[in-house]
Amino acid sequence: MNRYPFEYDHARPFLQQVGEWVADVFYDILPEAGFEVRDEQIYMAYQMERAFAEKQTLFAEAGVGTGKTLVYLLYAICYSRYMRKPAVIACADESLIEQLAKPEGDLAKLTRHLSLAIDARLAKSPDRYLCLVKLDQAQAGFEDLDLYKTVHYELPGFVHKHEALQTFHAYGDRKQYPHLNDHQWDKISWDSFQDCFTCPQRHRCGQTLSREHYRKSGDLIICSHDFYMEHVWTYEGRKREGQLPLLPDHCAVVFDEGHLLESAAQKALTYRLKHSVFVELISRLLQNEIRETLALRIDEAIDRSEALFETLSRQSEDIAGSDRKRIKLSERLLEEVRQFCQVIEAIEEELVFESELYTLNDYQLRIVEEHLETIQKALSLFQRSDKPISWATESDDGLTLVIMPRAVKEVLRERVFGLQMPVIFSSATLSVKGSFVYTADSLGIERYLSFSVKSPYEYINQMEVLAPEWPRGASFNEKLKAAAGLLTRTDGRALILFNDKKDLLRFKESIPSIPACADMRFWFEGDAEISHLISAFQQDEQSVLCAVSLWEGLDIPGPSLSNVIMWSLPFPPEEPVILAKREASVSPYEEVDLPYMLLRLQQGMGRLIRSREDRGIVAILSEELHNDPKLRQIIEELLPEGVQLTKK
């Protein structure tokens, strides 16, 4: 069987031949199967050819309906076979992964119409998998016991056996438990504080088994931005611990919805510290025969950790519309940090001497030393004059301190964009007012190729954009009435996008009181697994989907989505990362807030028209649009050609 889907001539440049084959695919093969010929795809293909040939970073901005996904998939598959390494397709989130890999998705289309056998495997984030340890804990708790017992009972038989594992099948994926809401899933899913290296069930864990599976992919590994950034951030640490990196060696990366990569990088490139985890880990040393001086140091460290987190709790305040807490720095807090670091340093010195006595388990010692080193790195950042970005989060088992270095650009430049491989950013919204500077600068990219291709759709005949006006102000109740009127106009068939969970939950509580919507079926993000909700919404034509995370990537052509209601303009949240960017900017509104909002607004509007037959309404429930003429003008300039912003 040929390695490539064309006859490869070794005397000619490989990627040139790929380009010729791709042209044949879009001009001849796919049209014969009923696909539309799109000149935009050929133009994109030539741009893509150069990026792969020169191993450059490419910003590929292509509007809805241009078929950009098929272009990058064809190049990625051929290039991976040429390099004999998989290419990575990193999507913005898990729902986009499902859409790419679903039975009627783009991979399936290529397989069916090109007779191309594609080895594409999913590498899902760890928190998308069941944790056997947390499941045991949940069964011993007081909440939803019957639910968790059922989950345990339905686990594959090999999970409960102790003999050698001969065969297995994938299990434990979030998608397999669509009936669990997000709160119930959080109780049994993996989290960053699970000590997988010493877990006695790790070799029967669904996450571990899936990792062994996707690493053997011959063509593509499909993951999320978060997962790819986690791979980047943990690469060196896992090698030091004798662990394999999360992803195998690969030849290229495509970041689909690439404008969202910065937020994924910020999420992954962080240190997370928690008192309960520190106590559990450091106490392991007390189970060995150790010197009294070390035992006293450990007791002191536990006391200092408790004091630090108590002070941190007092110095933290809630952020409106966010589950994060803002940390108010004080001399007392910095002093607690300093004293905790001192005792950690003393323990590290004691461990050097203790290790020479060979009384400690080598593996356990290495895990503890790695954790102590992480604490020192994180808290040394916290004490620097150029303060890192930090915040706290609250959960059932206590406060978590999150610390992120400001130098995210440097990490990305060294570990992603400096690896001499093709890196493709694909999205309908990568530029702001025709410039890619905002996206490139936010990621530390200095040298790149770029192109922009508009959507082929006739938006003037397909889309209506409304901005209702309220004489007495856009209160919550006024917005609720406006939304109800819009839902009545399209008999449901709507996606309502919220900027934060607080507004979504308040809407969820209030909408049953509106008589006009009493017979409508609503799906709310958080009530079940997200791809399950999307599927239910698509199949139930007159229903309404309410979400916070679906501003990008949702692809539902047809009448099921005839109305996109934006509860507010999507300005960035008041969170530490955004606050830090504002502080570093000369003009925060123009350089941070406005570009963020405009990119997200374009993405939200892009959910409506997904085919030439689609028709519908986009409604923006924003008082600012009517109070700020300059802002209104900017948004009007953002609309597709010929589309007007109207009040009704």
Tab-separated table of N, CA and C in Angstrom, residues 212-269:
chain	number	residue	atom	x	y	z
A	212	GLU	N	-1.430	5.412	26.308
A	212	GLU	CA	-0.680	4.379	25.590
A	212	GLU	C	-1.232	4.188	24.184
A	213	HIS	N	-2.542	4.412	24.028
A	213	HIS	CA	-3.178	4.224	22.726
A	213	HIS	C	-2.836	5.359	21.764
A	214	TYR	N	-3.033	6.621	22.181
A	214	TYR	CA	-2.853	7.712	21.214
A	214	TYR	C	-1.390	7.939	20.845
A	215	ARG	N	-0.475	7.536	21.702
A	215	ARG	CA	0.947	7.729	21.407
A	215	ARG	C	1.391	6.938	20.174
A	216	LYS	N	0.632	5.928	19.807
A	216	LYS	CA	0.998	5.078	18.676
A	216	LYS	C	0.367	5.535	17.364
A	217	SER	N	-0.239	6.712	17.342
A	217	SER	CA	-0.897	7.192	16.132
A	217	SER	C	0.096	7.350	14.987
A	218	GLY	N	-0.339	6.969	13.791
A	218	GLY	CA	0.529	7.080	12.631
A	218	GLY	C	0.380	8.384	11.875
A	219	ASP	N	-0.752	9.067	12.048
A	219	ASP	CA	-0.999	10.290	11.290
A	219	ASP	C	-1.229	11.508	12.182
A	220	LEU	N	-2.329	11.490	12.924
A	220	LEU	CA	-2.738	12.670	13.679
A	220	LEU	C	-3.037	12.337	15.134
A	221	ILE	N	-2.670	13.258	16.003
A	221	ILE	CA	-3.126	13.225	17.392
A	221	ILE	C	-3.943	14.493	17.601
A	222	ILE	N	-5.185	14.331	18.020
A	222	ILE	CA	-6.081	15.468	18.196
A	222	ILE	C	-6.263	15.719	19.686
A	223	CYS	N	-5.945	16.920	20.127
A	223	CYS	CA	-6.030	17.259	21.543
A	223	CYS	C	-6.581	18.676	21.686
A	224	SER	N	-6.670	19.155	22.900
A	224	SER	CA	-7.113	20.524	23.155
A	224	SER	C	-5.904	21.437	23.308
A	225	HIS	N	-6.134	22.754	23.194
A	225	HIS	CA	-5.065	23.718	23.478
A	225	HIS	C	-4.511	23.503	24.886
A	226	ASP	N	-5.431	23.317	25.838
A	226	ASP	CA	-5.016	23.134	27.236
A	226	ASP	C	-4.056	21.962	27.363
A	227	PHE	N	-4.391	20.858	26.696
A	227	PHE	CA	-3.571	19.655	26.813
A	227	PHE	C	-2.201	19.881	26.171
A	228	TYR	N	-2.181	20.546	25.029
A	228	TYR	CA	-0.888	20.797	24.383
A	228	TYR	C	-0.009	21.680	25.253
A	229	MET	N	-0.597	22.707	25.852
A	229	MET	CA	0.179	23.588	26.725
A	229	MET	C	0.641	22.861	27.990
A	230	GLU	N	-0.195	21.942	28.476
A	230	GLU	CA	0.215	21.128	29.622
A	230	GLU	C	1.415	20.258	29.245
A	231	HIS	N	1.402	19.744	28.024
A	231	HIS	CA	2.552	18.979	27.520
A	231	HIS	C	3.810	19.848	27.512
A	232	VAL	N	3.679	21.065	27.016
A	232	VAL	CA	4.825	21.982	26.952
A	232	VAL	C	5.358	22.276	28.341
A	233	TRP	N	4.444	22.568	29.269
A	233	TRP	CA	4.831	23.009	30.607
A	233	TRP	C	5.456	21.882	31.432
A	234	THR	N	4.992	20.646	31.226
A	234	THR	CA	5.463	19.523	32.047
A	234	THR	C	6.548	18.698	31.368
A	235	TYR	N	6.953	19.081	30.167
A	235	TYR	CA	7.867	18.269	29.372
A	235	TYR	C	9.166	17.955	30.131
A	236	GLU	N	9.847	18.985	30.612
A	236	GLU	CA	11.122	18.772	31.297
A	236	GLU	C	10.935	18.052	32.626
A	237	GLY	N	9.892	18.422	33.374
A	237	GLY	CA	9.655	17.789	34.666
A	237	GLY	C	9.368	16.308	34.546
A	238	ARG	N	8.578	15.927	33.561
A	238	ARG	CA	8.268	14.507	33.377
A	238	ARG	C	9.516	13.727	32.968
A	239	LYS	N	10.374	14.331	32.169
A	239	LYS	CA	11.620	13.650	31.789
A	239	LYS	C	12.505	13.438	33.011
A	240	ARG	N	12.575	14.452	33.892
A	240	ARG	CA	13.392	14.312	35.110
A	240	ARG	C	12.867	13.190	36.002
A	241	GLU	N	11.544	13.014	36.011
A	241	GLU	CA	10.938	11.992	36.863
A	241	GLU	C	10.930	10.608	36.217
A	242	GLY	N	11.516	10.506	35.012
A	242	GLY	CA	11.532	9.228	34.323
A	242	GLY	C	10.218	8.899	33.650
A	243	GLN	N	9.364	9.929	33.433
A	243	GLN	CA	8.073	9.733	32.784
A	243	GLN	C	8.146	10.168	31.317
A	244	LEU	N	7.300	9.575	30.484
A	244	LEU	CA	7.201	10.020	29.102
A	244	LEU	C	6.457	11.347	29.053
A	245	PRO	N	6.817	12.250	28.144
A	245	PRO	CA	6.031	13.474	27.963
A	245	PRO	C	4.592	13.124	27.593
A	246	LEU	N	3.671	14.054	27.806
A	246	LEU	CA	2.264	13.781	27.521
A	246	LEU	C	2.035	13.451	26.046
A	247	LEU	N	2.787	14.112	25.169
A	247	LEU	CA	2.667	13.852	23.736
A	247	LEU	C	3.985	13.303	23.199
A	248	PRO	N	3.949	12.426	22.223
A	248	PRO	CA	5.194	11.917	21.633
A	248	PRO	C	5.827	12.979	20.744
A	249	ASP	N	7.008	12.699	20.261
A	249	ASP	CA	7.674	13.597	19.320
A	249	ASP	C	6.792	13.759	18.089
A	250	HIS	N	6.575	15.002	17.656
A	250	HIS	CA	5.669	15.253	16.538
A	250	HIS	C	6.300	16.238	15.567
A	251	CYS	N	5.740	16.298	14.354
A	251	CYS	CA	6.394	17.036	13.275
A	251	CYS	C	5.770	18.393	12.991
A	252	ALA	N	4.546	18.632	13.442
A	252	ALA	CA	3.857	19.892	13.159
A	252	ALA	C	2.715	20.061	14.149
A	253	VAL	N	2.274	21.312	14.317
A	253	VAL	CA	1.131	21.602	15.184
A	253	VAL	C	0.184	22.537	14.458
A	254	VAL	N	-1.095	22.208	14.502
A	254	VAL	CA	-2.136	23.110	14.006
A	254	VAL	C	-2.980	23.528	15.198
A	255	PHE	N	-3.080	24.822	15.439
A	255	PHE	CA	-3.931	25.338	16.500
A	255	PHE	C	-5.232	25.836	15.869
A	256	ASP	N	-6.263	24.983	15.905
A	256	ASP	CA	-7.570	25.393	15.395
A	256	ASP	C	-8.192	26.352	16.406
A	257	GLU	N	-8.888	27.385	15.906
A	257	GLU	CA	-9.318	28.511	16.739
A	257	GLU	C	-8.106	29.053	17.505
A	258	GLY	N	-7.063	29.320	16.739
A	258	GLY	CA	-5.765	29.667	17.321
A	258	GLY	C	-5.739	30.955	18.100
A	259	HIS	N	-6.743	31.827	17.932
A	259	HIS	CA	-6.771	33.075	18.694
A	259	HIS	C	-6.981	32.829	20.184
A	260	LEU	N	-7.361	31.591	20.562
A	260	LEU	CA	-7.599	31.265	21.969
A	260	LEU	C	-6.396	30.613	22.642
A	261	LEU	N	-5.288	30.493	21.929
A	261	LEU	CA	-4.139	29.786	22.494
A	261	LEU	C	-3.567	30.500	23.708
A	262	GLU	N	-3.584	31.825	23.703
A	262	GLU	CA	-2.996	32.560	24.819
A	262	GLU	C	-3.655	32.185	26.141
A	263	SER	N	-4.985	32.109	26.163
A	263	SER	CA	-5.669	31.778	27.414
A	263	SER	C	-5.340	30.356	27.857
A	264	ALA	N	-5.164	29.446	26.903
A	264	ALA	CA	-4.779	28.075	27.242
A	264	ALA	C	-3.376	28.036	27.824
A	265	ALA	N	-2.473	28.838	27.250
A	265	ALA	CA	-1.106	28.904	27.763
A	265	ALA	C	-1.094	29.443	29.183
A	266	GLN	N	-1.885	30.475	29.415
A	266	GLN	CA	-1.943	31.056	30.752
A	266	GLN	C	-2.494	30.060	31.765
A	267	LYS	N	-3.447	29.247	31.323
A	267	LYS	CA	-4.032	28.255	32.221
A	267	LYS	C	-3.033	27.143	32.557
A	268	ALA	N	-2.253	26.734	31.567
A	268	ALA	CA	-1.342	25.595	31.762
A	268	ALA	C	-0.041	25.988	32.449
A	269	LEU	N	0.490	27.162	32.104
A	269	LEU	CA	1.805	27.548	32.620
A	269	LEU	C	1.676	28.160	33.997
